[in-house]
Coordinates of C-alpha atoms in Angstrom, one line a residue:
M1 CA 7.5 -14.2 -0.1
R2 CA 10.3 -16.5 0.7
P3 CA 11.8 -16.4 4.3
L4 CA 15.5 -15.7 4.8
G5 CA 16.1 -15.4 1.1
I6 CA 15.5 -19.3 0.4
R7 CA 14.7 -20.3 -3.2
L8 CA 12.1 -23.1 -2.7
A9 CA 11.0 -25.4 -5.7
F10 CA 7.4 -25.0 -4.9
P11 CA 5.4 -22.0 -3.6
L12 CA 4.4 -21.8 0.2
T13 CA 0.8 -21.2 1.0
L14 CA -0.4 -18.1 2.9
R15 CA -1.0 -20.4 6.0
A16 CA 2.7 -21.9 5.8
Q17 CA 4.3 -18.7 5.1
L18 CA 2.5 -17.2 8.3
A19 CA 3.6 -20.2 10.5
W20 CA 7.4 -20.1 9.2
W21 CA 7.8 -16.4 10.2
A22 CA 6.0 -17.3 13.4
A23 CA 8.4 -19.9 14.4
L24 CA 11.6 -17.9 12.8
A25 CA 10.3 -14.8 15.0
T26 CA 9.7 -17.2 18.2
A27 CA 13.5 -18.8 17.6
L28 CA 15.0 -15.5 17.2
A29 CA 13.4 -14.4 20.3
V30 CA 14.6 -17.3 22.2
A31 CA 17.9 -16.7 20.7
L32 CA 18.3 -13.4 21.9
V33 CA 16.7 -14.4 25.3
A34 CA 18.9 -17.3 25.9
A35 CA 22.2 -15.4 24.4
G36 CA 21.3 -12.5 27.1
L37 CA 20.7 -14.7 29.7
F38 CA 24.1 -16.7 28.7
V39 CA 25.9 -13.3 28.8
A40 CA 24.6 -12.2 32.2
V41 CA 24.9 -15.4 33.7
N42 CA 28.4 -16.1 32.5
S43 CA 29.4 -12.3 33.7
F44 CA 27.9 -12.9 37.0
L45 CA 29.5 -16.7 37.9
F46 CA 32.9 -14.9 36.6
A47 CA 32.5 -12.0 38.9
A48 CA 31.5 -14.3 41.6
Q49 CA 34.7 -16.4 41.5
R50 CA 36.7 -13.8 40.7
D51 CA 35.5 -12.3 43.9
R52 CA 36.1 -15.5 46.1
L53 CA 39.7 -15.4 44.7
A54 CA 40.6 -12.3 45.7
A55 CA 39.2 -13.0 48.9
A56 CA 41.0 -16.1 49.1
V57 CA 44.3 -14.2 47.6
G58 CA 43.9 -11.1 50.4
A59 CA 44.3 -14.3 53.1
V60 CA 46.8 -16.0 51.6
Q61 CA 49.1 -12.7 51.2
A62 CA 48.4 -11.9 54.8
R63 CA 49.1 -15.2 56.1
V64 CA 52.4 -15.5 53.7
E65 CA 53.5 -11.9 55.3
T66 CA 52.8 -12.9 58.6
A67 CA 55.0 -15.9 58.5
L68 CA 57.8 -14.0 57.0
G69 CA 57.8 -10.9 58.8
R70 CA 56.9 -7.2 57.7
G71 CA 58.7 -4.4 55.8
D72 CA 62.3 -5.0 55.4
D73 CA 62.4 -8.4 57.3
L74 CA 59.6 -9.7 54.5
L75 CA 61.9 -8.5 51.6
A76 CA 65.1 -10.1 53.3
A77 CA 63.1 -13.2 53.7
L78 CA 62.3 -13.7 50.3
L79 CA 65.2 -12.8 49.3
G80 CA 66.8 -15.6 51.4
V81 CA 68.7 -13.3 53.3
Q82 CA 66.7 -14.4 56.6
G83 CA 65.6 -18.3 56.8
T84 CA 64.1 -20.0 54.2
L85 CA 60.9 -20.6 52.7
A86 CA 60.3 -23.9 50.8
P87 CA 57.0 -25.1 48.9
A88 CA 55.7 -27.2 51.7
D89 CA 55.6 -24.3 53.9
L90 CA 53.5 -22.8 51.1
E91 CA 51.1 -25.8 51.1
T92 CA 51.0 -25.2 55.2
I93 CA 49.7 -21.8 54.5
L94 CA 47.1 -22.9 51.9
D95 CA 46.1 -25.9 54.0
A96 CA 45.5 -23.7 57.1
D97 CA 42.0 -22.5 56.0
P98 CA 39.5 -24.4 53.7
Q99 CA 39.1 -21.3 51.6
T100 CA 42.4 -21.7 50.2
R101 CA 42.8 -25.5 50.6
H102 CA 42.0 -25.7 46.8
L103 CA 44.5 -23.1 45.8
D104 CA 48.1 -23.3 44.2
V105 CA 50.3 -20.4 44.7
R106 CA 53.6 -19.1 43.3
L107 CA 56.2 -16.9 45.2
I108 CA 58.6 -14.6 42.4
T109 CA 61.6 -12.7 43.7
V110 CA 63.9 -10.6 42.2
G111 CA 67.3 -9.8 43.8
G112 CA 71.1 -10.1 43.5
G113 CA 70.8 -10.6 39.9
Q114 CA 68.7 -13.9 40.3
V115 CA 64.9 -14.8 40.0
R116 CA 63.6 -17.5 42.7
V117 CA 60.5 -19.1 41.7
L118 CA 58.8 -20.9 44.5
P119 CA 55.7 -22.7 43.5
T120 CA 53.6 -25.5 45.2
P121 CA 53.8 -29.0 43.9
R122 CA 50.5 -28.6 41.7
F123 CA 51.5 -25.4 40.8
P124 CA 50.2 -25.6 36.6
D125 CA 52.7 -25.1 34.1
G126 CA 52.6 -22.4 31.4
I127 CA 51.7 -19.5 33.7
P128 CA 53.6 -16.9 32.3
L129 CA 56.1 -15.2 34.7
N130 CA 55.4 -11.7 33.8
L131 CA 51.9 -11.1 34.5
P132 CA 51.2 -7.5 36.0
P133 CA 49.0 -7.5 38.8
G134 CA 45.4 -8.5 38.2
T135 CA 43.0 -11.3 37.8
Y136 CA 43.0 -13.4 34.8
R137 CA 41.3 -16.4 33.0
E138 CA 43.6 -19.0 31.3
G139 CA 41.8 -21.7 30.0
D140 CA 39.8 -23.2 32.8
R141 CA 41.8 -21.4 35.7
L142 CA 41.3 -18.2 37.3
V143 CA 45.1 -16.6 37.8
A144 CA 45.2 -13.2 40.3
V145 CA 48.7 -11.9 40.8
R146 CA 49.4 -9.5 43.8
V147 CA 52.8 -7.6 44.7
L148 CA 54.9 -8.1 47.7
A149 CA 57.6 -6.2 49.2
G150 CA 57.5 -3.0 47.1
G151 CA 57.2 -4.6 43.7
R152 CA 60.6 -6.9 44.5
A153 CA 58.4 -9.9 44.5
A154 CA 55.0 -11.4 43.2
L155 CA 52.5 -13.7 44.3
T156 CA 50.4 -15.6 42.1
V157 CA 47.4 -17.7 43.0
V158 CA 45.5 -20.1 40.8
S159 CA 41.9 -21.4 41.3
D160 CA 40.4 -24.2 39.4
A161 CA 37.5 -22.7 36.8
R162 CA 36.4 -25.5 35.5
A163 CA 33.0 -25.2 37.1
L164 CA 32.5 -22.0 35.1
G165 CA 33.6 -23.9 31.8
E166 CA 31.1 -26.4 33.0
A167 CA 28.2 -23.8 33.2
Q168 CA 28.6 -22.3 30.1
A169 CA 29.0 -25.7 28.3
A170 CA 25.6 -26.9 30.1
F171 CA 23.9 -23.3 29.2
G172 CA 25.0 -23.7 25.4
R173 CA 23.4 -27.4 25.2
A174 CA 20.2 -26.3 27.1
L175 CA 20.3 -23.5 24.3
W176 CA 20.7 -25.5 21.3
G177 CA 17.8 -27.8 22.6
L178 CA 15.4 -25.1 23.6
V179 CA 15.8 -23.3 20.1
P180 CA 14.8 -26.2 17.8
L181 CA 11.8 -27.1 20.5
A182 CA 10.8 -23.8 20.8
L183 CA 10.8 -23.6 16.4
L184 CA 8.7 -26.8 16.5
L185 CA 6.3 -25.5 19.1
S186 CA 6.0 -22.0 17.2
L187 CA 5.5 -24.0 14.3
A188 CA 2.6 -26.1 15.3
L189 CA 1.0 -23.3 17.0
G190 CA 1.9 -20.8 14.0
W191 CA 0.1 -23.8 11.7
T192 CA -3.1 -23.8 13.6
V193 CA -3.6 -20.1 14.6
A194 CA -2.7 -18.9 10.8
G195 CA -5.5 -21.6 10.3
R196 CA -8.1 -20.1 12.1
L197 CA -6.9 -16.6 10.7
L198 CA -7.5 -17.7 7.3
A199 CA -10.3 -19.3 7.6
P200 CA -12.7 -16.3 6.4
V201 CA -10.4 -15.3 3.6
R202 CA -11.0 -19.1 2.7
T203 CA -14.8 -18.4 2.7
L204 CA -14.4 -15.0 1.0
E205 CA -12.3 -16.9 -1.8
M206 CA -15.2 -19.4 -2.3
A207 CA -17.8 -17.1 -2.5
A208 CA -15.9 -14.7 -4.7
R209 CA -15.4 -17.6 -7.1
E210 CA -19.1 -18.6 -6.7
I211 CA -20.4 -15.3 -7.6
G212 CA -18.0 -14.8 -10.6
A213 CA -19.4 -19.0 -11.8
S214 CA -23.0 -17.5 -11.6
G215 CA -22.8 -14.0 -12.9
N216 CA -24.9 -12.9 -9.7
L217 CA -22.7 -9.7 -9.0
R218 CA -25.3 -8.3 -6.6
R219 CA -25.2 -11.7 -4.1
P220 CA -24.2 -10.6 -0.7
V221 CA -20.5 -11.4 0.1
P222 CA -20.4 -13.2 3.4
G223 CA -18.8 -11.8 6.6
A224 CA -19.1 -7.9 4.8
G225 CA -19.4 -5.4 7.3
E226 CA -16.8 -3.0 9.5
R227 CA -16.1 -5.4 11.9
D228 CA -12.4 -5.8 11.3
E229 CA -9.8 -5.8 8.1
L230 CA -11.3 -9.1 6.5
A231 CA -14.7 -7.8 7.2
R232 CA -13.9 -4.7 5.4
L233 CA -12.2 -6.6 2.4
A234 CA -15.3 -8.5 2.2
L235 CA -17.3 -5.3 2.0
T236 CA -15.3 -3.9 -0.2
L237 CA -15.2 -6.9 -2.8
Q238 CA -19.2 -6.5 -2.4
E239 CA -19.3 -2.9 -3.3
T240 CA -16.9 -3.7 -6.4
F241 CA -19.0 -6.2 -7.3
I242 CA -22.1 -4.1 -7.4
R243 CA -20.3 -1.5 -9.0
L244 CA -19.2 -3.9 -11.7
A245 CA -22.9 -5.4 -12.2
D246 CA -24.1 -1.7 -12.3
A247 CA -21.6 -0.9 -15.2
R248 CA -22.6 -4.4 -17.0
D249 CA -26.0 -3.2 -17.0
R250 CA -25.3 0.4 -18.5
Q251 CA -23.3 -1.3 -20.8
Q252 CA -25.9 -3.5 -21.5
D253 CA -28.6 -0.9 -22.0
F254 CA -26.2 1.3 -24.0
L255 CA -25.5 -1.7 -26.6
R256 CA -29.4 -2.6 -27.0
A257 CA -30.0 1.4 -27.4
A258 CA -27.2 1.9 -29.9
A259 CA -27.8 -1.3 -31.6
H260 CA -31.7 -0.2 -31.6
D261 CA -30.8 3.3 -32.9
L262 CA -28.3 2.3 -35.3
R263 CA -30.6 -0.2 -37.1
S264 CA -33.6 1.8 -37.7
P265 CA -31.4 4.6 -39.7
L266 CA -29.5 1.9 -41.5
A267 CA -32.9 0.1 -42.2
A268 CA -34.4 3.4 -43.5
L269 CA -31.5 4.0 -45.7
T270 CA -31.3 0.9 -46.9
A271 CA -34.7 0.5 -47.9
R272 CA -34.7 4.3 -49.6
V273 CA -31.7 3.1 -51.6
D274 CA -33.5 -0.1 -52.4
A275 CA -36.9 2.2 -53.5
T276 CA -34.8 4.7 -55.5
L277 CA -32.8 2.1 -57.2
A278 CA -36.4 0.0 -58.1
R279 CA -37.3 2.1 -61.2
D280 CA -36.2 4.9 -63.5
R281 CA -36.6 8.7 -62.2
A282 CA -36.7 11.9 -63.3
P283 CA -33.3 13.7 -62.5
E284 CA -34.7 16.3 -59.7
R285 CA -36.1 13.1 -58.0
Y286 CA -33.0 11.5 -57.8
R287 CA -31.6 14.9 -56.4
A288 CA -34.2 14.5 -53.9
E289 CA -33.7 11.1 -52.9
L290 CA -30.0 11.8 -52.9
R291 CA -30.7 14.7 -50.1
E292 CA -32.9 12.8 -48.0
I293 CA -29.8 10.1 -48.2
G294 CA -27.2 12.6 -47.1
T295 CA -29.5 13.7 -44.2
D296 CA -29.8 10.1 -43.0
L297 CA -26.0 9.5 -43.0
T298 CA -25.3 13.0 -41.6
R299 CA -27.7 11.7 -38.7
L300 CA -25.8 8.5 -38.5
S301 CA -22.6 10.4 -38.7
D302 CA -23.7 12.5 -35.4
L303 CA -24.6 9.1 -33.9
A304 CA -21.4 8.1 -34.2
N305 CA -19.5 10.9 -33.3
H306 CA -21.8 11.0 -30.3
L307 CA -20.7 7.8 -29.2
L308 CA -17.1 8.3 -29.9
L309 CA -17.2 11.3 -27.9
L310 CA -18.9 9.6 -24.8
A311 CA -16.1 6.9 -25.1
R312 CA -13.3 9.4 -24.8
D313 CA -10.4 8.4 -22.8
P314 CA -9.8 11.0 -19.9
A315 CA -6.3 10.5 -20.1
A316 CA -6.5 11.4 -23.9
L317 CA -8.4 14.6 -22.8
A318 CA -6.6 18.1 -24.2
R319 CA -6.0 20.7 -22.0
E320 CA -5.9 24.2 -24.0
A321 CA -7.5 27.7 -23.4
V322 CA -11.2 27.3 -24.4
P323 CA -13.2 30.4 -24.7
L324 CA -16.5 29.4 -23.7
R325 CA -18.1 32.8 -25.2
D326 CA -16.8 32.0 -28.4
L327 CA -18.0 28.3 -28.5
A328 CA -21.7 29.8 -27.1
A329 CA -21.7 32.1 -30.1
D330 CA -20.6 29.7 -32.4
A331 CA -23.3 27.5 -31.1
V332 CA -26.2 30.3 -31.1
D333 CA -25.2 31.0 -35.0
R334 CA -25.4 27.3 -36.0
A335 CA -29.0 27.2 -34.0
R336 CA -30.0 29.8 -35.8
E337 CA -29.3 28.9 -39.2
L338 CA -31.0 25.2 -38.4
A339 CA -33.8 26.8 -37.1
P340 CA -34.3 30.3 -38.5
E341 CA -37.8 30.7 -37.3
A342 CA -36.0 30.1 -33.5
D343 CA -35.6 32.8 -31.1
V344 CA -32.1 32.2 -29.8
D345 CA -30.3 34.9 -27.9
L346 CA -26.6 35.0 -26.2
I347 CA -25.8 36.7 -23.2
A348 CA -22.0 37.0 -22.6
P349 CA -20.9 40.3 -21.6
Q350 CA -17.1 39.2 -20.7
P351 CA -14.9 36.7 -22.0
V352 CA -14.8 33.6 -20.1
G353 CA -12.0 30.9 -20.3
V354 CA -11.4 27.7 -19.1
A355 CA -8.6 24.9 -19.7
G356 CA -10.2 21.7 -21.4
D357 CA -11.1 20.0 -24.2
R358 CA -12.2 22.3 -26.9
V359 CA -13.8 19.8 -29.1
L360 CA -15.5 18.2 -26.3
L361 CA -16.8 21.7 -24.5
G362 CA -18.1 22.6 -28.1
Q363 CA -19.9 19.7 -28.6
A364 CA -21.6 20.0 -25.1
I365 CA -22.5 23.7 -25.7
W366 CA -23.9 22.8 -29.0
N367 CA -25.8 19.8 -27.7
L368 CA -27.4 22.2 -24.9
T369 CA -28.4 24.7 -27.2
V370 CA -29.8 22.6 -30.3
N371 CA -31.6 20.5 -27.5
A372 CA -33.5 23.5 -26.2
V373 CA -34.4 24.6 -30.0
L374 CA -35.5 21.1 -31.2
H375 CA -37.7 19.8 -28.6
A376 CA -39.4 23.6 -27.4
P377 CA -40.5 24.8 -30.9
G378 CA -41.5 28.3 -30.7
A379 CA -40.0 29.2 -27.2
T380 CA -37.2 32.0 -26.6
V381 CA -33.8 30.2 -26.0
T382 CA -31.4 32.1 -23.7
V383 CA -27.7 31.3 -23.7
T384 CA -25.7 32.7 -20.8
V385 CA -22.2 32.6 -20.4
R386 CA -20.6 33.8 -17.2
D387 CA -17.6 33.4 -14.6
D388 CA -18.5 31.5 -11.5
G389 CA -16.7 34.1 -9.1
E390 CA -14.1 31.3 -8.2
G391 CA -12.1 31.2 -11.3
G392 CA -14.3 28.6 -13.3
G393 CA -17.1 29.1 -16.3
V394 CA -20.8 28.5 -16.6
V395 CA -22.9 28.1 -19.7
E396 CA -26.8 28.1 -18.9
V397 CA -29.3 27.4 -21.6
R398 CA -32.6 28.4 -20.8
D399 CA -36.4 28.1 -22.6
D400 CA -39.8 29.0 -21.5
G401 CA -41.0 26.3 -23.9
P402 CA -43.4 23.6 -21.7
G403 CA -41.1 22.0 -19.5
V404 CA -41.3 18.3 -18.5
D405 CA -42.6 16.2 -15.6
A406 CA -40.2 15.2 -12.5
A407 CA -40.1 11.8 -13.4
V408 CA -38.7 12.6 -17.2
L409 CA -36.5 15.1 -15.6
A410 CA -34.8 12.2 -13.5
R411 CA -34.1 10.6 -16.6
L412 CA -32.6 12.9 -18.7
G413 CA -28.9 12.8 -19.4
E414 CA -29.3 9.0 -19.6
A415 CA -27.5 7.5 -22.8
F416 CA -30.0 6.8 -25.8
Y417 CA -33.3 8.3 -23.1
R418 CA -35.7 10.0 -25.0
P419 CA -39.2 10.6 -23.8
D420 CA -41.9 9.9 -26.0
A421 CA -43.4 13.4 -26.3
S422 CA -39.6 14.0 -27.8
R423 CA -40.1 11.4 -30.3
T424 CA -43.4 12.8 -31.6
A425 CA -42.6 16.6 -31.2
S426 CA -41.9 18.9 -34.0
G427 CA -38.0 17.9 -34.9
G428 CA -38.0 15.1 -32.5
A429 CA -37.1 12.6 -34.9
R430 CA -33.4 14.5 -35.2
G431 CA -32.4 13.0 -31.6
H432 CA -31.1 10.1 -30.8
G433 CA -30.8 10.3 -26.8
L434 CA -27.1 11.2 -26.5
G435 CA -27.2 15.0 -26.3
L436 CA -27.3 15.5 -22.7
A437 CA -25.6 12.1 -21.8
L438 CA -22.8 13.6 -24.0
V439 CA -22.8 17.1 -22.1
R440 CA -22.9 15.4 -18.5
R441 CA -19.8 12.9 -19.3
A442 CA -18.0 16.1 -20.6
A443 CA -19.0 17.7 -17.4
E444 CA -17.4 15.1 -15.7
L445 CA -14.2 14.8 -17.2
H446 CA -13.7 18.1 -16.7
G447 CA -14.2 17.8 -12.9
G448 CA -17.9 19.7 -13.5
T449 CA -21.4 19.1 -13.3
L450 CA -24.3 19.5 -15.3
R451 CA -27.7 20.5 -13.6
L452 CA -31.0 20.1 -15.2
E453 CA -34.0 22.3 -13.8
S454 CA -37.9 22.1 -15.3
A455 CA -41.3 21.5 -14.1
P456 CA -44.4 21.3 -16.5
G457 CA -45.4 24.8 -17.9
A458 CA -42.2 26.7 -16.3
G459 CA -39.6 25.7 -19.1
F460 CA -36.2 24.1 -19.1
C461 CA -32.9 25.0 -17.7
A462 CA -29.5 23.6 -18.4
T463 CA -26.3 24.9 -16.5
L464 CA -23.0 23.4 -17.3
H465 CA -20.5 24.7 -14.5
L466 CA -16.7 24.0 -15.1
P467 CA -14.8 24.9 -12.4
A468 CA -11.6 25.9 -12.0
R469 CA -9.9 23.0 -10.2
S470 CA -10.6 19.1 -11.4
S471 CA -11.6 16.8 -8.4
T472 CA -8.1 15.7 -8.4
G473 CA -6.8 19.3 -7.9
E474 CA -5.3 20.2 -11.3
V475 CA -5.6 23.7 -12.4
L476 CA -8.4 23.9 -15.2
R477 CA -8.5 27.7 -15.9
S478 CA -6.7 28.8 -18.6
P479 CA -3.8 31.4 -18.4
A480 CA -4.6 35.0 -18.4

């Protein structure tokens, strides 16, 4: 920001900018007020002198007419038919009253083809002869013109108006002295006030720098609160730092868990390959070992795919018509192939469609289904697809297995979290703790929710709700 568009060789600090703008605003206000006063005072002085001149002109005109007569006598006197009127007579008329003593007059008569001009000795040169009746300002003089004898004569009266010019000059000098003084005073005051106002900003800056240097993002920010704008800014920074700390902690936990879950199968795969190559084996044994290696590779591939889906950019999310019933039917068929002994049923009386990412939603429904099959062996699993009554869709996966307690339920859906029981249960080794985390992430990306309900001995129920509109108001429902 550069006041008045001036290009500076060095950037101004915020304090200097505030002080500079305060000075400019003050100077502008002073200039506007002074200009208004100048116009008002000048108009008042001019009107006062004009009125005083008008009164004096009226007195002079009355005395001239009294001295020369009225009506035809006045016209005859002015035309020189009766008597004469000399400049000394005009001086005598002016000196008769202190109000008119400082004036100069001029009589102009037209008659007999001649124009007579009768001025007082001090009447200034340069006053036009053909001025119409009225009052004018000519330089440092005020000029008033009056008509006599039915338009055959004109009386011109001149008054000294230097006092008006001197008042204007004095006002201008005062203005030129007042504006710089006001500018300097406002600069000093603005600099002081800006320093006081920006003191909390400097404190906030130092605190933010110290928090960044120490890495303790949960350290309280001084001045945070709801008191004023700066306090709310400090509170916003504090909340932002806390969210960054939470994100950093989640990222670190995620990376540690990912490294652990990737290291173990890789180590097992390496050991299996080394053991297989350590000595010659029968072809059947090689085939068995290769099948086990393929299983390990499949697990690693699943883990990599889950990680990629979890890290999916919301901006790259597809928005296409997704038939939830078809995805649920496919998940049920795959679960029956995976565990032929499992009792998996589908309840979907009518098609339900939403708009979204088919791959991500298909993986989410599959994760819910396989989670129930693998972690509740021998239980009946029911997958239900229905309309939510508001244009959205609901996928519910319920089993009548042993369920989980409240402590475990509260952590389900965290990336890489696996309860100890699931690690030792039948089939539990197949999981890597990302299934429910991916479902929750898919729900969030589609503006929906994942609700988990369970209790020991009461089974487990996972409900995925996909609304017709996202949190931003985007219509997610597919066209009919």
